[in-house]
């Protein structure tokens, strides 16, 4: 799939813009605060009805404007399709059109324009706590496997109830009678989650490894390891085996859970680790290695989505080039030759052999020294 063009009226700092895109790489260059990330935000909004920077659609309307219009033509599902969103600053519900026909919700345009985004905030994912890493993968896996999303929702629901039981037991000790029932259910759903994750991380790691090795010119060996509950000896084992092993871990932590009133054991503590030539990125990775590793993961996630839907999502790489050495910059600019890619950067003089360069200044597109709203 690819975005053919976009029309923006009063979207963030864009007053009036019509812009055509290359089906390959689109390099968006400009100084800070000119509108590069806003353009990516518009593309994401068009496909998903959600901004990646704000939950308030009012913030997307240019300050002082009466409404914002985000429209574009997409080639996907083997045909040209048009999407249009009209957003209002306060109160009034937004409007959505697919091929000129009014639609109710973003679910009505599912599959028309998928995007995968890398943004600087993602860099913290490899360095920070496990919850951000779980979120990154849960989102992707939920898109790939709706049954996984259902299992995860169920798991989190039971976990929350168990948490209440552990906390309420001082005031009402009788609630402890129902605890074993919750533990059994947690182990059953937890085993399912581990099964899905084991397969997902295997596929993700294999794809990301290929990208990372291309990225680093073969100088670093990428390895992704899924880390789950310590009694699980093989996450690919049958769910019956996994249930038993989860119960074993729960039993050995029962007292600690009661004393701390916390749910200490289960796949809600899962994590994954990436090593480069045997060194953990989390503990030892350089800035460039963390960046390269994260982008490799995003490329792998994009491939997994393509194997599910048959179409490569549009890849959006925001502020991706800084801290990369020339070889790794060359990979980003000139070697991601599948599907459509948008790359933003502040550094002038960058060039891509795989598409076109777009210069943005004050929410307008510059052609040479002249800036025009095309
Ligand atoms: P950087 O290189 O620093 O990341 P950028 O080119 O990505 O910069 P953007 O994040 O796209 O910059 O933001 C450009 C400008 O858009 C900002 O100065 C911001 O104040 C402005 N802006 C954001 N939302 C609105 C809005 N609703 N109305 C008017 N201006 C807005
Ligand atoms: Mg930006």
Coordinates of C-alpha atoms and ligand atoms in Angstrom, one line a residue:
X1 CA 0.0 0.0 0.0
X2 CA 1.1 3.6 -0.5
X3 CA -0.1 7.1 0.0
X4 CA -0.4 8.8 -3.3
X5 CA -1.1 12.3 -2.1
X6 CA -2.3 14.4 0.8
X7 CA -4.4 17.6 1.2
X8 CA -4.3 19.4 4.5
X9 CA -6.4 22.4 5.5
X10 CA -5.7 24.0 8.8
X11 CA -4.1 20.8 10.2
X12 CA -1.6 21.8 13.0
X13 CA 0.7 24.4 11.4
X14 CA -0.4 23.6 7.8
X15 CA -2.9 26.2 6.4
X16 CA -3.4 24.7 2.9
X17 CA -1.2 22.0 1.5
X18 CA -1.5 19.6 -1.5
X19 CA 1.4 17.3 -1.8
X20 CA 2.1 14.2 -4.0
X21 CA 4.4 11.4 -2.7
X22 CA 6.8 8.9 -4.2
X23 CA 5.7 5.3 -3.8
X24 CA 9.3 4.6 -2.5
X25 CA 11.2 6.9 -0.1
X26 CA 10.0 10.4 0.8
X27 CA 12.7 12.3 2.7
X28 CA 11.2 15.3 4.5
X29 CA 13.8 17.8 5.4
X30 CA 13.5 21.0 7.4
X31 CA 14.7 22.9 10.5
X32 CA 13.2 22.3 13.9
X33 CA 9.5 23.2 14.4
X34 CA 8.7 23.5 10.7
X35 CA 6.1 20.8 10.4
X36 CA 7.9 17.6 9.6
X37 CA 6.5 15.5 12.4
X38 CA 3.1 17.2 11.9
X39 CA 3.0 15.7 8.4
X40 CA 3.6 12.2 9.8
X41 CA 0.9 12.9 12.4
X42 CA -1.5 13.7 9.5
X43 CA -0.6 10.5 7.7
X44 CA -1.2 8.4 10.9
X45 CA -4.4 10.2 11.6
X46 CA -5.7 9.6 8.1
X47 CA -5.2 5.8 8.5
X48 CA -6.1 5.2 12.1
X49 CA -8.2 8.2 13.3
X50 CA -5.7 8.7 16.1
X51 CA -2.7 11.1 16.5
X52 CA 0.4 9.6 18.0
X53 CA 1.1 12.8 19.9
X54 CA -2.3 13.8 21.4
X55 CA -5.6 12.3 22.4
X56 CA -7.4 15.6 21.9
X57 CA -8.3 16.0 18.2
X58 CA -8.9 19.7 19.0
X59 CA -5.1 20.1 19.2
X60 CA -4.9 19.0 15.6
X61 CA -6.9 21.9 14.3
X62 CA -4.7 24.9 13.5
X63 CA -5.0 27.5 16.3
X64 CA -7.8 29.9 15.5
X65 CA -9.2 27.8 12.6
X66 CA -12.8 26.6 12.5
X67 CA -12.0 23.1 11.3
X68 CA -9.2 20.9 9.9
X69 CA -9.5 18.8 6.8
X70 CA -7.1 15.8 6.3
X71 CA -7.7 14.1 2.9
X72 CA -5.6 11.8 0.7
X73 CA -5.6 9.2 -1.9
X74 CA -4.2 5.8 -1.1
X75 CA -3.4 2.8 -3.2
X76 CA -4.3 -0.3 -1.2
X77 CA -6.4 -3.4 -1.5
X78 CA -5.6 -3.4 -5.2
X79 CA -7.3 0.0 -6.0
X80 CA -7.1 3.7 -5.5
X81 CA -9.1 4.8 -2.4
X82 CA -9.8 8.2 -0.9
X83 CA -9.9 9.0 2.8
X84 CA -11.1 12.2 4.4
X85 CA -11.4 13.4 8.0
X86 CA -12.9 16.7 9.1
X87 CA -12.0 17.7 12.6
X88 CA -13.5 20.5 14.8
X89 CA -11.8 22.4 17.7
X90 CA -14.5 21.8 20.3
X91 CA -17.4 19.5 21.0
X92 CA -18.6 18.8 17.4
X93 CA -18.0 15.2 16.4
X94 CA -15.4 14.6 13.6
X95 CA -16.5 13.4 10.2
X96 CA -15.0 10.5 8.2
X97 CA -15.4 9.7 4.5
X98 CA -14.1 6.6 2.6
X99 CA -14.3 7.0 -1.2
X100 CA -16.7 9.9 -0.7
X101 CA -19.1 7.8 1.5
X102 CA -19.7 9.0 5.1
X103 CA -18.5 6.4 7.7
X104 CA -19.1 6.2 11.4
X105 CA -15.8 5.0 13.0
X106 CA -12.2 4.3 12.3
X107 CA -13.0 0.6 12.3
X108 CA -14.9 1.2 9.0
X109 CA -11.7 2.1 7.3
X110 CA -9.6 -0.8 8.7
X111 CA -7.0 -2.0 6.3
X112 CA -7.1 1.0 4.0
X113 CA -3.9 2.8 5.3
X114 CA -1.7 1.0 7.8
X115 CA 1.3 2.7 9.2
X116 CA 4.3 1.7 11.4
X117 CA 6.0 4.6 13.2
X118 CA 9.4 4.9 14.6
X119 CA 9.7 8.1 16.8
X120 CA 12.4 9.2 19.2
X121 CA 10.3 8.2 22.2
X122 CA 10.6 4.6 21.0
X123 CA 14.3 4.7 21.8
X124 CA 13.5 4.5 25.5
X125 CA 11.7 1.2 24.9
X126 CA 14.9 -0.8 24.8
X127 CA 16.5 1.1 27.7
X128 CA 13.6 1.6 30.1
X129 CA 11.5 -0.8 32.1
X130 CA 9.8 -3.9 30.8
X131 CA 6.3 -2.5 30.6
X132 CA 7.2 -0.3 27.6
X133 CA 8.6 -3.3 25.8
X134 CA 5.6 -5.4 26.6
X135 CA 3.3 -2.6 25.3
X136 CA 5.3 -2.3 22.0
X137 CA 4.9 -6.0 21.3
X138 CA 1.4 -6.4 22.7
X139 CA 0.1 -3.7 20.3
X140 CA 1.7 -5.3 17.3
X141 CA 0.7 -8.9 18.3
X142 CA -2.9 -7.7 19.0
X143 CA -3.1 -6.3 15.4
X144 CA -1.8 -9.6 14.1
X145 CA -3.9 -11.9 16.2
X146 CA -7.3 -10.7 17.5
X147 CA -7.5 -13.8 19.7
X148 CA -4.4 -12.7 21.5
X149 CA -5.9 -9.3 22.2
X150 CA -9.0 -11.0 23.6
X151 CA -6.8 -13.3 25.8
X152 CA -4.8 -10.3 27.0
X153 CA -7.9 -8.3 27.9
X154 CA -9.3 -11.3 29.8
X155 CA -5.9 -11.8 31.6
X156 CA -5.8 -8.2 32.7
X157 CA -9.3 -8.3 33.9
X158 CA -8.6 -11.4 36.1
X159 CA -5.4 -9.9 37.3
X160 CA -7.1 -6.7 38.4
X161 CA -9.7 -8.7 40.3
X162 CA -7.0 -10.8 42.0
X163 CA -5.2 -7.6 42.9
X164 CA -8.4 -6.3 44.7
X165 CA -8.7 -9.6 46.6
X166 CA -5.1 -9.4 47.8
X167 CA -5.7 -5.8 49.0
X168 CA -9.2 -6.3 50.4
X169 CA -8.3 -9.4 52.5
X170 CA -7.3 -7.4 55.6
X171 CA -10.7 -5.9 55.9
X172 CA -12.5 -9.0 54.6
X173 CA -10.5 -12.2 55.0
X174 CA -13.4 -14.3 53.5
X175 CA -12.5 -13.0 50.0
X176 CA -9.4 -15.3 50.2
X177 CA -11.7 -18.3 49.6
X178 CA -12.1 -17.3 45.9
X179 CA -8.4 -16.7 45.4
X180 CA -7.6 -20.2 44.1
X181 CA -10.3 -19.9 41.4
X182 CA -8.7 -16.7 40.1
X183 CA -5.2 -18.3 40.2
X184 CA -6.4 -21.2 38.2
X185 CA -7.9 -19.0 35.6
X186 CA -4.9 -16.7 35.5
X187 CA -2.6 -19.8 34.8
X188 CA -4.9 -21.0 32.0
X189 CA -5.2 -17.6 30.2
X190 CA -1.5 -16.9 31.0
X191 CA -0.4 -20.1 29.3
X192 CA -2.2 -19.0 26.1
X193 CA -0.5 -15.6 26.3
X194 CA 2.9 -17.2 26.6
X195 CA 2.2 -19.5 23.6
X196 CA 1.3 -16.6 21.4
X197 CA 4.3 -14.5 22.6
X198 CA 6.8 -17.3 22.1
X199 CA 5.8 -17.7 18.4
X200 CA 5.6 -13.9 17.9
X201 CA 9.1 -13.2 19.4
X202 CA 10.6 -16.0 17.4
X203 CA 9.3 -14.6 14.1
X204 CA 10.1 -11.0 15.2
X205 CA 13.7 -11.9 16.3
X206 CA 14.4 -13.7 13.0
X207 CA 13.3 -10.8 10.9
X208 CA 14.9 -8.1 13.0
X209 CA 18.2 -10.0 13.0
X210 CA 18.4 -9.8 9.2
X211 CA 17.7 -6.1 9.2
X212 CA 20.1 -5.4 12.0
X213 CA 22.9 -7.2 10.3
X214 CA 22.4 -5.3 7.1
X215 CA 22.1 -2.1 9.1
X216 CA 25.4 -2.6 10.9
X217 CA 27.2 -3.9 7.8
X218 CA 27.4 -7.4 9.4
X219 CA 29.5 -6.1 12.3
X220 CA 26.9 -7.0 15.0
X221 CA 25.1 -10.2 15.7
X222 CA 21.5 -9.5 16.7
X223 CA 19.7 -11.8 19.1
X224 CA 16.2 -11.4 20.7
X225 CA 15.3 -13.5 23.7
X226 CA 11.8 -13.9 25.1
X227 CA 11.9 -13.9 28.9
X228 CA 8.9 -15.3 30.8
X229 CA 8.1 -17.0 34.1
X230 CA 11.2 -18.8 35.4
X231 CA 9.6 -22.2 35.8
X232 CA 8.6 -22.3 32.1
X233 CA 11.3 -24.4 30.5
X234 CA 10.0 -24.2 27.0
X235 CA 7.5 -21.5 26.0
X236 CA 6.6 -23.5 22.9
X237 CA 5.4 -26.4 25.1
X238 CA 1.7 -27.4 25.1
X239 CA -0.6 -25.1 27.1
X240 CA -1.3 -28.0 29.5
X241 CA 2.4 -28.1 30.3
X242 CA 2.6 -24.3 30.6
X243 CA -0.4 -24.2 32.9
X244 CA 1.4 -26.7 35.3
X245 CA 4.6 -24.7 35.2
X246 CA 2.8 -21.4 35.9
X247 CA 0.9 -23.1 38.8
X248 CA 4.3 -24.3 40.2
X249 CA 5.6 -20.7 40.2
X250 CA 2.5 -19.4 41.7
X251 CA 2.6 -21.9 44.6
X252 CA 6.2 -20.9 45.4
X253 CA 5.2 -17.2 45.5
X254 CA 1.8 -17.6 47.3
X255 CA 3.1 -16.4 50.6
X256 CA 5.0 -13.5 49.1
X257 CA 1.9 -12.4 47.2
X258 CA -0.2 -12.4 50.4
X259 CA 2.4 -10.5 52.4
X260 CA 3.0 -7.9 49.7
X261 CA -0.6 -7.8 48.4
X262 CA 0.8 -7.8 44.9
X263 CA 0.5 -10.1 41.9
X264 CA 4.1 -11.1 41.7
X265 CA 4.0 -14.0 39.2
X266 CA 2.7 -14.5 35.7
X267 CA 3.2 -13.3 32.1
X268 CA 2.3 -9.7 33.1
X269 CA 6.0 -9.6 34.2
X270 CA 7.3 -10.8 30.8
X271 CA 10.1 -9.1 29.0
X272 CA 12.5 -9.5 26.1
X273 CA 16.1 -8.8 25.8
X274 CA 18.2 -7.9 22.8
X275 CA 21.9 -8.7 22.6
X276 CA 24.3 -7.4 20.0
X277 CA 27.3 -9.8 19.6
X278 CA 26.4 -11.1 23.1
X279 CA 26.1 -7.8 24.9
X280 CA 22.7 -6.7 26.2
X281 CA 21.5 -3.5 24.5
X282 CA 19.7 -2.5 27.6
X283 CA 22.8 -2.4 29.8
X284 CA 25.6 -1.7 27.3
X285 CA 24.1 -0.4 24.0
X286 CA 25.5 2.8 22.5
X287 CA 23.1 5.4 21.3
X288 CA 23.5 4.4 17.7
X289 CA 23.1 0.7 18.6
X290 CA 19.9 1.4 20.5
X291 CA 18.6 3.4 17.6
X292 CA 19.6 0.7 15.1
X293 CA 18.1 -2.1 17.2
X294 CA 14.8 -0.2 17.6
X295 CA 14.5 0.5 13.9
X296 CA 15.3 -3.1 13.1
X297 CA 12.4 -4.2 15.4
X298 CA 10.0 -1.7 13.7
X299 CA 11.0 -3.1 10.2
X300 CA 10.4 -6.6 11.5
X301 CA 7.0 -5.6 12.9
X302 CA 6.1 -4.1 9.5
X303 CA 7.1 -7.4 7.8
X304 CA 4.9 -9.4 10.2
X305 CA 2.0 -7.2 9.5
X306 CA 2.6 -7.6 5.8
X307 CA 2.6 -11.4 6.1
X308 CA -0.8 -11.1 7.8
X309 CA -2.5 -8.6 5.5
X310 CA -0.6 -9.1 2.2
X311 CA 0.4 -5.4 2.1
X312 CA 3.4 -3.7 3.6
X313 CA 2.3 -0.9 5.9
X314 CA 3.7 2.6 5.2
X315 CA 6.8 3.1 7.3
X316 CA 7.2 6.5 9.1
X317 CA 10.7 7.2 10.5
X318 CA 10.7 10.4 12.5
X319 CA 14.0 12.0 13.3
X320 CA 15.8 8.8 12.6
X321 CA 19.2 9.9 11.2
X322 CA 20.8 11.7 14.2
X323 CA 23.4 9.7 16.0
X324 CA 23.8 7.2 13.1
X325 CA 27.2 6.9 11.4
X326 CA 27.3 7.3 7.6
X327 CA 27.0 3.6 6.9
X328 CA 23.8 3.3 9.1
X329 CA 22.4 6.5 7.6
X330 CA 23.0 5.1 4.1
X331 CA 20.9 2.0 5.2
X332 CA 18.0 4.2 6.2
X333 CA 18.1 6.4 3.2
X334 CA 19.0 4.0 0.4
X335 CA 18.4 0.4 1.4
X336 CA 14.8 0.2 2.6
X337 CA 13.6 -0.6 -0.8
X338 CA 10.3 -2.3 -0.1
X339 CA 7.1 -0.4 0.3
X340 CA 6.6 3.3 1.0
X341 CA 8.8 5.1 3.6
X342 CA 8.7 8.6 5.0
X343 CA 11.9 9.8 6.7
X344 CA 12.1 13.1 8.5
X345 CA 15.4 14.8 9.2
X346 CA 16.9 18.2 10.2
X347 CA 20.3 17.7 8.6
X348 CA 20.5 19.6 5.2
X349 CA 22.3 17.9 2.3
X350 CA 20.8 14.4 2.9
X351 CA 19.6 12.7 -0.2
X352 CA 17.8 9.4 -1.1
X353 CA 18.4 7.4 -4.2
X354 CA 15.1 5.6 -3.7
X355 CA 12.6 8.5 -4.0
X356 CA 12.3 12.2 -3.5
X357 CA 13.2 14.9 -1.1
X358 CA 10.6 17.3 0.3
X359 CA 11.6 20.5 2.1
X360 CA 9.3 21.9 4.7
X361 CA 9.4 25.5 6.1
X362 CA 6.7 27.0 8.3
X363 CA 4.1 24.5 7.3
X364 CA 4.7 25.0 3.6
X365 CA 6.7 23.1 1.0
X366 CA 9.7 24.7 -0.5
X367 CA 10.7 24.3 -4.0
X368 CA 14.3 25.6 -4.2
X369 CA 14.2 28.9 -2.3
X370 CA 10.6 29.5 -2.9
X371 CA 8.0 28.3 -0.4
X372 CA 4.5 27.7 -1.7
X373 CA 1.4 26.0 -0.6
X374 CA 1.1 23.9 -3.7
Ligands
LIG1 P1 11.6 19.1 15.0 O1 12.7 19.0 14.0 O2 12.0 19.9 16.2 O3 11.1 17.8 15.4 P2 9.3 19.5 13.3 O4 9.5 20.0 12.0 O5 9.0 18.0 13.4 O6 10.4 19.9 14.3 P3 6.6 19.8 14.3 O7 6.6 19.0 15.5 O8 6.0 19.2 13.1 O9 8.0 20.3 13.9 O10 5.9 21.1 14.7 C1 5.9 22.3 14.0 C2 5.1 23.4 14.6 O11 3.7 23.2 14.6 C3 5.4 23.7 16.1 O12 6.1 24.9 16.3 C4 4.1 23.7 16.8 O13 4.0 24.8 17.7 C5 3.1 23.9 15.6 N1 1.8 23.4 15.9 C6 1.4 22.2 16.4 N2 0.1 22.1 16.5 C7 -0.4 23.3 16.1 C8 -1.7 23.8 16.0 N3 -2.8 23.1 16.3 N4 -1.9 25.0 15.4 C9 -0.8 25.8 15.0 N5 0.5 25.3 15.1 C10 0.7 24.1 15.6
LIG2 MG1 9.8 16.5 14.7

